XYZ file of C-alpha atoms in Angstrom:
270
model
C -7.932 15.008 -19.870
C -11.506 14.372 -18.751
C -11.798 11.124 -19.902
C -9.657 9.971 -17.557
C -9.880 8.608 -13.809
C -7.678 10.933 -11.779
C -7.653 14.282 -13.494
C -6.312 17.369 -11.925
C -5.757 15.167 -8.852
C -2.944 15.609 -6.518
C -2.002 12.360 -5.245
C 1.175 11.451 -2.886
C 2.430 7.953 -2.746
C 4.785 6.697 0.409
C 6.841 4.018 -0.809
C 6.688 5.484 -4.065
C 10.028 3.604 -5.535
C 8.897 -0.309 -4.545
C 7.296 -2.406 -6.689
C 3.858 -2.401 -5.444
C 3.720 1.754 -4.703
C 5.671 2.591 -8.594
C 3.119 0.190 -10.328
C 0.265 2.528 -8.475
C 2.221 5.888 -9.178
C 2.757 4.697 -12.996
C -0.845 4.242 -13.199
C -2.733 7.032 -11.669
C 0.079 9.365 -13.546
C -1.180 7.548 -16.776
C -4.774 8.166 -15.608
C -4.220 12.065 -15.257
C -3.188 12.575 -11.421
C -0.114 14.742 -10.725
C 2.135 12.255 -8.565
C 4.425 12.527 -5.489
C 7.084 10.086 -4.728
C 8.153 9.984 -1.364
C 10.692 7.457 0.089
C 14.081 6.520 1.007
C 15.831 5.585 -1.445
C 16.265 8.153 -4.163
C 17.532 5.975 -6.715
C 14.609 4.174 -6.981
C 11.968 6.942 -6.700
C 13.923 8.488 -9.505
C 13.636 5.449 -11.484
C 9.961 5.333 -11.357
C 10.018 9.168 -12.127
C 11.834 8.367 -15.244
C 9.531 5.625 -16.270
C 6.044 8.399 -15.567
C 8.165 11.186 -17.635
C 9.013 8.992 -20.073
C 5.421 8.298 -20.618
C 4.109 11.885 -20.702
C 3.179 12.070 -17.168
C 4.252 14.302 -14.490
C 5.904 13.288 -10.889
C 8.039 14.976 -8.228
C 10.233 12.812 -5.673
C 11.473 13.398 -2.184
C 13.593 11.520 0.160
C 11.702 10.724 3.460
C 11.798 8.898 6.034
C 8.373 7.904 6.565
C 9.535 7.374 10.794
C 9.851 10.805 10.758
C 6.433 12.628 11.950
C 8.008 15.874 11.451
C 9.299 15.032 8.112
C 6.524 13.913 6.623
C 4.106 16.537 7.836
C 6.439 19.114 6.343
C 6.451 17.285 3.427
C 2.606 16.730 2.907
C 2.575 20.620 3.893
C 4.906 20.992 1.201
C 3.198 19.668 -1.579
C -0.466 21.101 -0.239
C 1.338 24.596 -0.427
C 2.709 23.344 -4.381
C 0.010 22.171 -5.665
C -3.341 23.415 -3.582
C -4.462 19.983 -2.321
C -3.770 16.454 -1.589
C -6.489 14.619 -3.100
C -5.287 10.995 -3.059
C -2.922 9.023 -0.502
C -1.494 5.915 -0.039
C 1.461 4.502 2.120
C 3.223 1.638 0.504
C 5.420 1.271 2.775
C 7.046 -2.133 3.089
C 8.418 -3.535 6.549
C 10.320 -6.696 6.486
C 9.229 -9.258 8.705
C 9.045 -13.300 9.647
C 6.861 -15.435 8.004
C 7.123 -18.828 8.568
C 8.310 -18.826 11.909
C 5.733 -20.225 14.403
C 5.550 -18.910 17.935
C 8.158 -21.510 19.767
C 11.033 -19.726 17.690
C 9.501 -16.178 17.378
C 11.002 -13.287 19.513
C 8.968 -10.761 20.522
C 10.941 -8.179 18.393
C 10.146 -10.409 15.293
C 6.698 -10.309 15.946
C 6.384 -6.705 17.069
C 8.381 -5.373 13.545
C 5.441 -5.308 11.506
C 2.871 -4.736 13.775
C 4.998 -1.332 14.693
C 6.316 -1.177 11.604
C 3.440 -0.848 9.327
C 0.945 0.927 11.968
C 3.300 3.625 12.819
C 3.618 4.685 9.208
C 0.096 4.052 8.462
C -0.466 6.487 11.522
C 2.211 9.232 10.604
C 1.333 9.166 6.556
C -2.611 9.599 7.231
C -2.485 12.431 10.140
C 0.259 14.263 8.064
C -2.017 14.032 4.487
C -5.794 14.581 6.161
C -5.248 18.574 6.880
C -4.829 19.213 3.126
C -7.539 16.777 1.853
C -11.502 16.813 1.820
C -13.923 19.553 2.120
C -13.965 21.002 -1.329
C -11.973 18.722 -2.969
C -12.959 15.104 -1.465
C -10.491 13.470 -0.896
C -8.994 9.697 -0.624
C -7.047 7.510 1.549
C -6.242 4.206 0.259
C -4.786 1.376 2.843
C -2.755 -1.612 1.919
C -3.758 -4.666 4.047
C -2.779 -8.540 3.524
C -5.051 -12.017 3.116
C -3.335 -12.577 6.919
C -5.629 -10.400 8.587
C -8.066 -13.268 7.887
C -6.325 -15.934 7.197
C -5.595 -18.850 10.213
C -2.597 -20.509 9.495
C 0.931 -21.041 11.429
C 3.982 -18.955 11.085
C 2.518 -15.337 10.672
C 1.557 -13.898 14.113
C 2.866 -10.431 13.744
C 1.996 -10.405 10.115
C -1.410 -11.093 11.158
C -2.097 -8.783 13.461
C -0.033 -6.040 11.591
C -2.788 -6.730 8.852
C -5.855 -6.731 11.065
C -4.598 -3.384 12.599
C -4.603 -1.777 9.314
C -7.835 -2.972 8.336
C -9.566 -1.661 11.571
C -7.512 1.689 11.774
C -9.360 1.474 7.928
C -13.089 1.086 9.233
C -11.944 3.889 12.064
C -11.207 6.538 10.219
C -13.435 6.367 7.564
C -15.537 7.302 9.998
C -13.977 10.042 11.621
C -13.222 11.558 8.090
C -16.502 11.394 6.532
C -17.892 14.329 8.026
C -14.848 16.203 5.776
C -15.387 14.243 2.697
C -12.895 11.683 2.912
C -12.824 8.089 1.779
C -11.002 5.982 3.516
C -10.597 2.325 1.483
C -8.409 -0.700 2.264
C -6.946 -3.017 -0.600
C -6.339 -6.646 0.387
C -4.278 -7.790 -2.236
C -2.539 -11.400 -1.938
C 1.275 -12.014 -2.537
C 1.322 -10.592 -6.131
C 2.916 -13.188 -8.313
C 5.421 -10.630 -10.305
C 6.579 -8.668 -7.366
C 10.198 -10.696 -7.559
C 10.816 -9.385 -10.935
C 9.920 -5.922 -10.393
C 12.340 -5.533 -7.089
C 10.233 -6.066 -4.176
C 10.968 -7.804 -0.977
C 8.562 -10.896 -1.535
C 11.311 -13.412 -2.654
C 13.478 -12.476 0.760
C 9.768 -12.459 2.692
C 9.055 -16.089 1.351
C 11.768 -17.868 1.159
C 11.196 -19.946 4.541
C 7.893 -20.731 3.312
C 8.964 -22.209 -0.014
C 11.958 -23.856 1.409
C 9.549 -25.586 4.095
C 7.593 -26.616 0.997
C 10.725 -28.095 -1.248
C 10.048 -25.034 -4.104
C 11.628 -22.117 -4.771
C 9.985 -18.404 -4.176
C 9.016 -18.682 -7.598
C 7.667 -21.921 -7.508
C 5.198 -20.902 -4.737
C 3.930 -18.094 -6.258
C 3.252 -19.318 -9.573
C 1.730 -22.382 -9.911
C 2.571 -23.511 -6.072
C 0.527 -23.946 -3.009
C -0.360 -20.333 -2.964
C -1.552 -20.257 -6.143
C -3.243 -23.580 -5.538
C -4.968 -21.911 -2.259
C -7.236 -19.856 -4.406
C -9.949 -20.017 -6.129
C -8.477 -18.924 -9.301
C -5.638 -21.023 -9.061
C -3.089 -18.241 -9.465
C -2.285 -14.680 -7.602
C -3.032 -11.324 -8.299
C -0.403 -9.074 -10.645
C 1.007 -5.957 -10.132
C -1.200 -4.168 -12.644
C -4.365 -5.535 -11.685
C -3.723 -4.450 -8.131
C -2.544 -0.990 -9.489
C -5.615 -0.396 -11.898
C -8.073 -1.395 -8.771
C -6.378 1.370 -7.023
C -7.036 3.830 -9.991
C -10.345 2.877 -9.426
C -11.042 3.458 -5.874
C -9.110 6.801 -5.716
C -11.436 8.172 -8.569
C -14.671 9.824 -8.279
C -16.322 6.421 -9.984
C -15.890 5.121 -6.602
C -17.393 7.916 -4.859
C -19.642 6.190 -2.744
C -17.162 3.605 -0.912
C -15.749 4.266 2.388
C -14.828 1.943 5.246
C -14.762 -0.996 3.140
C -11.966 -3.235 1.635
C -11.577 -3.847 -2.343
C -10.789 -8.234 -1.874
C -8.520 -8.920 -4.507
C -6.301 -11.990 -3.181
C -8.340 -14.042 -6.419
C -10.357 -16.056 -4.033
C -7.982 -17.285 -1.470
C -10.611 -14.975 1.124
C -13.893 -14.944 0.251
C -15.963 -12.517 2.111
Protein backbone atom coordinates (compact mmCIF):
# COMPACT_ATOMS: atom_id res chain seq x y z
CA UNK A 1 0.00 0.00 0.00
CA UNK A 2 2.79 2.56 0.30
CA UNK A 3 3.52 2.88 -3.07
CA UNK A 4 0.59 4.46 -3.67
CA UNK A 5 -0.76 8.22 -3.66
CA UNK A 6 -3.59 8.24 -1.14
CA UNK A 7 -2.89 5.56 1.41
CA UNK A 8 -4.74 5.25 4.61
CA UNK A 9 -6.53 8.44 3.50
CA UNK A 10 -10.05 9.18 4.28
CA UNK A 11 -11.45 11.07 1.54
CA UNK A 12 -15.32 12.18 1.01
CA UNK A 13 -16.54 13.08 -2.38
CA UNK A 14 -19.99 15.30 -2.84
CA UNK A 15 -21.38 14.45 -6.04
CA UNK A 16 -19.89 11.22 -5.74
CA UNK A 17 -22.33 9.36 -8.47
CA UNK A 18 -21.73 12.06 -11.62
CA UNK A 19 -19.40 11.62 -14.05
CA UNK A 20 -16.78 14.01 -13.13
CA UNK A 21 -16.94 13.18 -9.00
CA UNK A 22 -17.11 8.82 -9.80
CA UNK A 23 -14.08 9.21 -12.24
CA UNK A 24 -12.23 11.03 -9.03
CA UNK A 25 -13.71 8.46 -6.42
CA UNK A 26 -12.62 5.45 -8.87
CA UNK A 27 -9.26 6.83 -8.84
CA UNK A 28 -8.16 7.84 -5.46
CA UNK A 29 -9.93 4.32 -4.32
CA UNK A 30 -7.46 2.73 -6.90
CA UNK A 31 -4.67 4.88 -5.42
CA UNK A 32 -5.30 3.55 -1.75
CA UNK A 33 -7.82 6.22 -0.14
CA UNK A 34 -10.90 4.83 1.66
CA UNK A 35 -13.85 6.70 -0.27
CA UNK A 36 -17.20 8.32 0.68
CA UNK A 37 -19.95 8.83 -1.73
CA UNK A 38 -22.31 11.31 -0.86
CA UNK A 39 -25.24 12.48 -3.10
CA UNK A 40 -28.71 12.29 -4.16
CA UNK A 41 -29.30 9.87 -6.11
CA UNK A 42 -28.56 6.47 -4.68
CA UNK A 43 -28.67 4.60 -7.75
CA UNK A 44 -25.91 6.16 -9.09
CA UNK A 45 -23.60 6.41 -6.03
CA UNK A 46 -24.22 2.72 -5.81
CA UNK A 47 -23.15 2.26 -9.26
CA UNK A 48 -19.86 3.82 -8.79
CA UNK A 49 -19.57 1.76 -5.48
CA UNK A 50 -19.95 -1.30 -7.53
CA UNK A 51 -17.44 -0.28 -10.09
CA UNK A 52 -14.54 0.65 -6.76
CA UNK A 53 -15.60 -2.93 -5.16
CA UNK A 54 -15.38 -4.53 -8.14
CA UNK A 55 -11.89 -3.35 -8.45
CA UNK A 56 -10.64 -4.22 -4.94
CA UNK A 57 -11.25 -0.93 -3.46
CA UNK A 58 -13.32 0.11 -0.64
CA UNK A 59 -16.32 2.90 -0.63
CA UNK A 60 -19.35 3.72 1.52
CA UNK A 61 -22.42 5.82 0.03
CA UNK A 62 -24.98 8.09 1.56
CA UNK A 63 -27.89 9.94 0.28
CA UNK A 64 -27.53 13.76 0.92
CA UNK A 65 -28.69 16.56 0.06
CA UNK A 66 -25.80 18.70 -0.19
CA UNK A 67 -28.60 22.03 0.55
CA UNK A 68 -28.86 20.63 3.69
CA UNK A 69 -26.23 22.30 6.28
CA UNK A 70 -27.44 20.09 8.91
CA UNK A 71 -27.24 17.06 6.83
CA UNK A 72 -24.11 17.28 5.69
CA UNK A 73 -22.39 18.29 8.90
CA UNK A 74 -23.89 15.18 10.46
CA UNK A 75 -22.70 13.37 7.78
CA UNK A 76 -18.99 14.62 7.65
CA UNK A 77 -19.35 14.05 11.61
CA UNK A 78 -20.36 10.73 10.72
CA UNK A 79 -17.66 9.52 8.81
CA UNK A 80 -14.87 11.55 11.13
CA UNK A 81 -16.42 9.42 14.06
CA UNK A 82 -16.04 5.99 11.37
CA UNK A 83 -13.06 6.37 10.25
CA UNK A 84 -10.86 8.98 12.59
CA UNK A 85 -10.38 11.73 9.97
CA UNK A 86 -11.33 13.37 6.83
CA UNK A 87 -8.24 13.80 5.01
CA UNK A 88 -9.37 14.69 1.47
CA UNK A 89 -12.59 16.66 0.14
CA UNK A 90 -14.09 17.63 -2.81
CA UNK A 91 -17.68 18.83 -3.83
CA UNK A 92 -18.64 17.83 -7.30
CA UNK A 93 -21.58 19.04 -7.20
CA UNK A 94 -23.20 19.91 -10.51
CA UNK A 95 -25.89 22.82 -10.86
CA UNK A 96 -27.61 23.19 -14.10
CA UNK A 97 -27.55 26.42 -15.59
CA UNK A 98 -27.79 28.76 -19.02
CA UNK A 99 -25.13 28.98 -21.24
CA UNK A 100 -25.62 30.59 -24.25
CA UNK A 101 -28.08 32.97 -23.31
CA UNK A 102 -26.77 36.59 -23.40
CA UNK A 103 -28.05 39.17 -20.98
CA UNK A 104 -31.20 40.66 -23.17
CA UNK A 105 -32.95 37.14 -22.62
CA UNK A 106 -31.41 36.18 -19.19
CA UNK A 107 -33.64 36.36 -16.01
CA UNK A 108 -32.19 37.09 -13.02
CA UNK A 109 -33.10 33.58 -11.61
CA UNK A 110 -31.10 32.07 -14.61
CA UNK A 111 -28.23 33.92 -13.79
CA UNK A 112 -28.39 33.68 -10.02
CA UNK A 113 -28.75 29.44 -10.24
CA UNK A 114 -25.23 28.82 -10.43
CA UNK A 115 -23.82 31.53 -8.77
CA UNK A 116 -26.12 30.25 -5.60
CA UNK A 117 -26.05 27.06 -6.67
CA UNK A 118 -22.49 26.13 -6.71
CA UNK A 119 -21.30 28.68 -3.81
CA UNK A 120 -23.78 27.52 -1.36
CA UNK A 121 -22.57 23.94 -1.62
CA UNK A 122 -19.06 24.90 -1.94
CA UNK A 123 -19.80 26.83 1.43
CA UNK A 124 -21.84 24.02 3.29
CA UNK A 125 -19.37 20.95 2.01
CA UNK A 126 -16.06 22.89 3.21
CA UNK A 127 -17.36 24.28 6.80
CA UNK A 128 -18.99 20.79 7.41
CA UNK A 129 -15.44 18.72 6.34
CA UNK A 130 -12.69 21.40 7.96
CA UNK A 131 -13.47 20.35 11.84
CA UNK A 132 -12.30 16.77 11.12
CA UNK A 133 -9.31 17.62 8.82
CA UNK A 134 -5.69 19.11 9.42
CA UNK A 135 -3.60 19.31 12.43
CA UNK A 136 -2.13 15.87 12.64
CA UNK A 137 -3.28 14.54 9.68
CA UNK A 138 -3.02 17.51 6.95
CA UNK A 139 -5.51 17.63 5.26
CA UNK A 140 -7.00 18.66 1.62
CA UNK A 141 -9.68 20.54 0.02
CA UNK A 142 -9.90 20.34 -3.61
CA UNK A 143 -12.31 23.00 -5.60
CA UNK A 144 -13.79 22.51 -8.98
CA UNK A 145 -13.77 25.82 -10.97
CA UNK A 146 -14.47 26.40 -14.90
CA UNK A 147 -12.25 28.20 -17.94
CA UNK A 148 -15.38 30.96 -17.45
CA UNK A 149 -13.97 32.47 -14.53
CA UNK A 150 -11.47 33.86 -17.08
CA UNK A 151 -12.79 33.57 -20.05
CA UNK A 152 -14.71 36.91 -21.87
CA UNK A 153 -17.16 35.74 -24.09
CA UNK A 154 -21.17 36.22 -24.45
CA UNK A 155 -23.80 33.99 -23.07
CA UNK A 156 -22.28 32.89 -19.62
CA UNK A 157 -22.81 35.65 -17.00
CA UNK A 158 -23.83 33.57 -14.08
CA UNK A 159 -21.54 30.82 -15.14
CA UNK A 160 -18.88 33.27 -14.93
CA UNK A 161 -19.19 34.65 -11.92
CA UNK A 162 -20.28 31.27 -10.28
CA UNK A 163 -16.65 30.26 -11.44
CA UNK A 164 -14.77 33.33 -10.25
CA UNK A 165 -16.53 32.93 -6.81
CA UNK A 166 -15.16 29.56 -6.41
CA UNK A 167 -11.82 30.41 -7.37
CA UNK A 168 -11.57 33.35 -4.82
CA UNK A 169 -13.51 31.51 -1.93
CA UNK A 170 -10.24 29.04 -3.15
CA UNK A 171 -7.38 31.73 -2.53
CA UNK A 172 -9.58 32.66 0.86
CA UNK A 173 -9.48 29.85 2.60
CA UNK A 174 -6.35 28.52 1.89
CA UNK A 175 -5.44 31.06 3.87
CA UNK A 176 -7.51 30.84 6.74
CA UNK A 177 -6.74 27.00 6.87
CA UNK A 178 -3.11 27.01 6.67
CA UNK A 179 -2.44 27.74 10.11
CA UNK A 180 -4.28 23.98 10.66
CA UNK A 181 -2.53 22.29 7.89
CA UNK A 182 -4.90 22.44 5.21
CA UNK A 183 -4.51 22.76 1.48
CA UNK A 184 -6.90 24.29 -0.17
CA UNK A 185 -6.45 23.74 -4.32
CA UNK A 186 -8.78 24.66 -7.19
CA UNK A 187 -8.94 22.51 -10.52
CA UNK A 188 -9.92 24.43 -13.66
CA UNK A 189 -10.72 21.82 -15.90
CA UNK A 190 -12.44 22.72 -19.42
CA UNK A 191 -15.67 20.96 -20.74
CA UNK A 192 -14.23 17.38 -20.62
CA UNK A 193 -14.79 15.86 -24.00
CA UNK A 194 -16.24 12.27 -22.65
CA UNK A 195 -18.50 13.60 -20.01
CA UNK A 196 -21.72 12.78 -22.49
CA UNK A 197 -20.89 9.20 -22.48
CA UNK A 198 -20.28 8.75 -18.94
CA UNK A 199 -23.84 10.47 -17.83
CA UNK A 200 -23.13 13.95 -17.05
CA UNK A 201 -25.13 17.01 -17.72
CA UNK A 202 -22.72 18.59 -20.43
CA UNK A 203 -24.77 17.49 -23.55
CA UNK A 204 -28.15 19.21 -21.86
CA UNK A 205 -25.57 22.28 -20.66
CA UNK A 206 -24.39 22.73 -24.38
CA UNK A 207 -26.79 22.17 -26.50
CA UNK A 208 -27.67 26.01 -27.22
CA UNK A 209 -24.16 26.53 -27.88
CA UNK A 210 -23.77 23.84 -30.52
CA UNK A 211 -27.09 24.48 -32.02
CA UNK A 212 -26.02 28.32 -32.39
CA UNK A 213 -22.96 26.82 -34.09
CA UNK A 214 -24.90 24.25 -36.67
CA UNK A 215 -23.08 20.98 -34.67
CA UNK A 216 -24.23 18.74 -32.41
CA UNK A 217 -22.96 18.53 -28.51
CA UNK A 218 -20.67 16.10 -29.77
CA UNK A 219 -19.50 17.88 -32.56
CA UNK A 220 -18.39 20.81 -30.33
CA UNK A 221 -16.59 18.99 -28.03
CA UNK A 222 -14.61 16.89 -30.18
CA UNK A 223 -13.10 18.30 -32.93
CA UNK A 224 -15.45 21.64 -32.82
CA UNK A 225 -14.86 25.19 -31.91
CA UNK A 226 -14.05 24.25 -28.40
CA UNK A 227 -11.65 21.99 -29.21
CA UNK A 228 -10.38 24.36 -31.86
CA UNK A 229 -10.15 27.20 -28.96
CA UNK A 230 -7.19 25.51 -27.43
CA UNK A 231 -4.01 25.16 -27.76
CA UNK A 232 -4.04 21.50 -28.01
CA UNK A 233 -6.73 21.37 -30.30
CA UNK A 234 -8.87 19.03 -28.22
CA UNK A 235 -10.35 19.01 -24.40
CA UNK A 236 -9.37 17.49 -21.39
CA UNK A 237 -10.79 13.67 -20.46
CA UNK A 238 -12.27 12.42 -17.59
CA UNK A 239 -9.21 10.50 -16.44
CA UNK A 240 -6.73 13.03 -16.93
CA UNK A 241 -8.78 15.40 -14.83
CA UNK A 242 -9.27 12.53 -12.23
CA UNK A 243 -5.48 11.46 -12.03
CA UNK A 244 -4.53 15.43 -11.57
CA UNK A 245 -6.79 15.25 -8.65
CA UNK A 246 -4.95 12.09 -7.25
CA UNK A 247 -2.17 14.20 -7.47
CA UNK A 248 -3.00 17.26 -5.65
CA UNK A 249 -4.81 15.44 -2.76
CA UNK A 250 -1.51 13.42 -2.10
CA UNK A 251 1.33 14.31 0.01
CA UNK A 252 3.52 14.74 -3.49
CA UNK A 253 1.72 17.92 -3.63
CA UNK A 254 2.39 18.96 -0.23
CA UNK A 255 3.55 22.25 -0.81
CA UNK A 256 0.53 23.78 -2.97
CA UNK A 257 -2.12 25.79 -1.46
CA UNK A 258 -4.15 28.71 -2.80
CA UNK A 259 -3.35 27.96 -6.25
CA UNK A 260 -5.29 26.42 -9.25
CA UNK A 261 -4.01 23.12 -11.20
CA UNK A 262 -4.94 24.81 -15.24
CA UNK A 263 -5.92 21.95 -17.09
CA UNK A 264 -8.51 23.33 -19.83
CA UNK A 265 -5.33 22.12 -22.53
CA UNK A 266 -4.48 25.65 -23.31
CA UNK A 267 -7.71 27.36 -23.95
CA UNK A 268 -6.37 29.73 -20.55
CA UNK A 269 -3.02 30.25 -20.34
CA UNK A 270 -1.89 31.74 -17.15
Amino acid sequence: MSGLLLANKNAVIYGGGGALGGAVARVFAREGALVFLAGRTQAKLDAVARDIADAGGTADTAQVDVFDQRAVEEHAAGIAEAAGSIDIALNAVSVMHAQGTELADLTLEEFMRPIDGFLRTLFITSKAVTPHMGRERPGVILILSEPGAKLAVGGILGHAVSAAGKEAFSRVLAAELAPADIRVVGIRPHAVVDAPAAGSYTRDLFARTAAAAGQSVGELLDGGAMAQGTLLQRLPTLAEVAETAAFLASDRAGSMTGTLANLTAGALVD
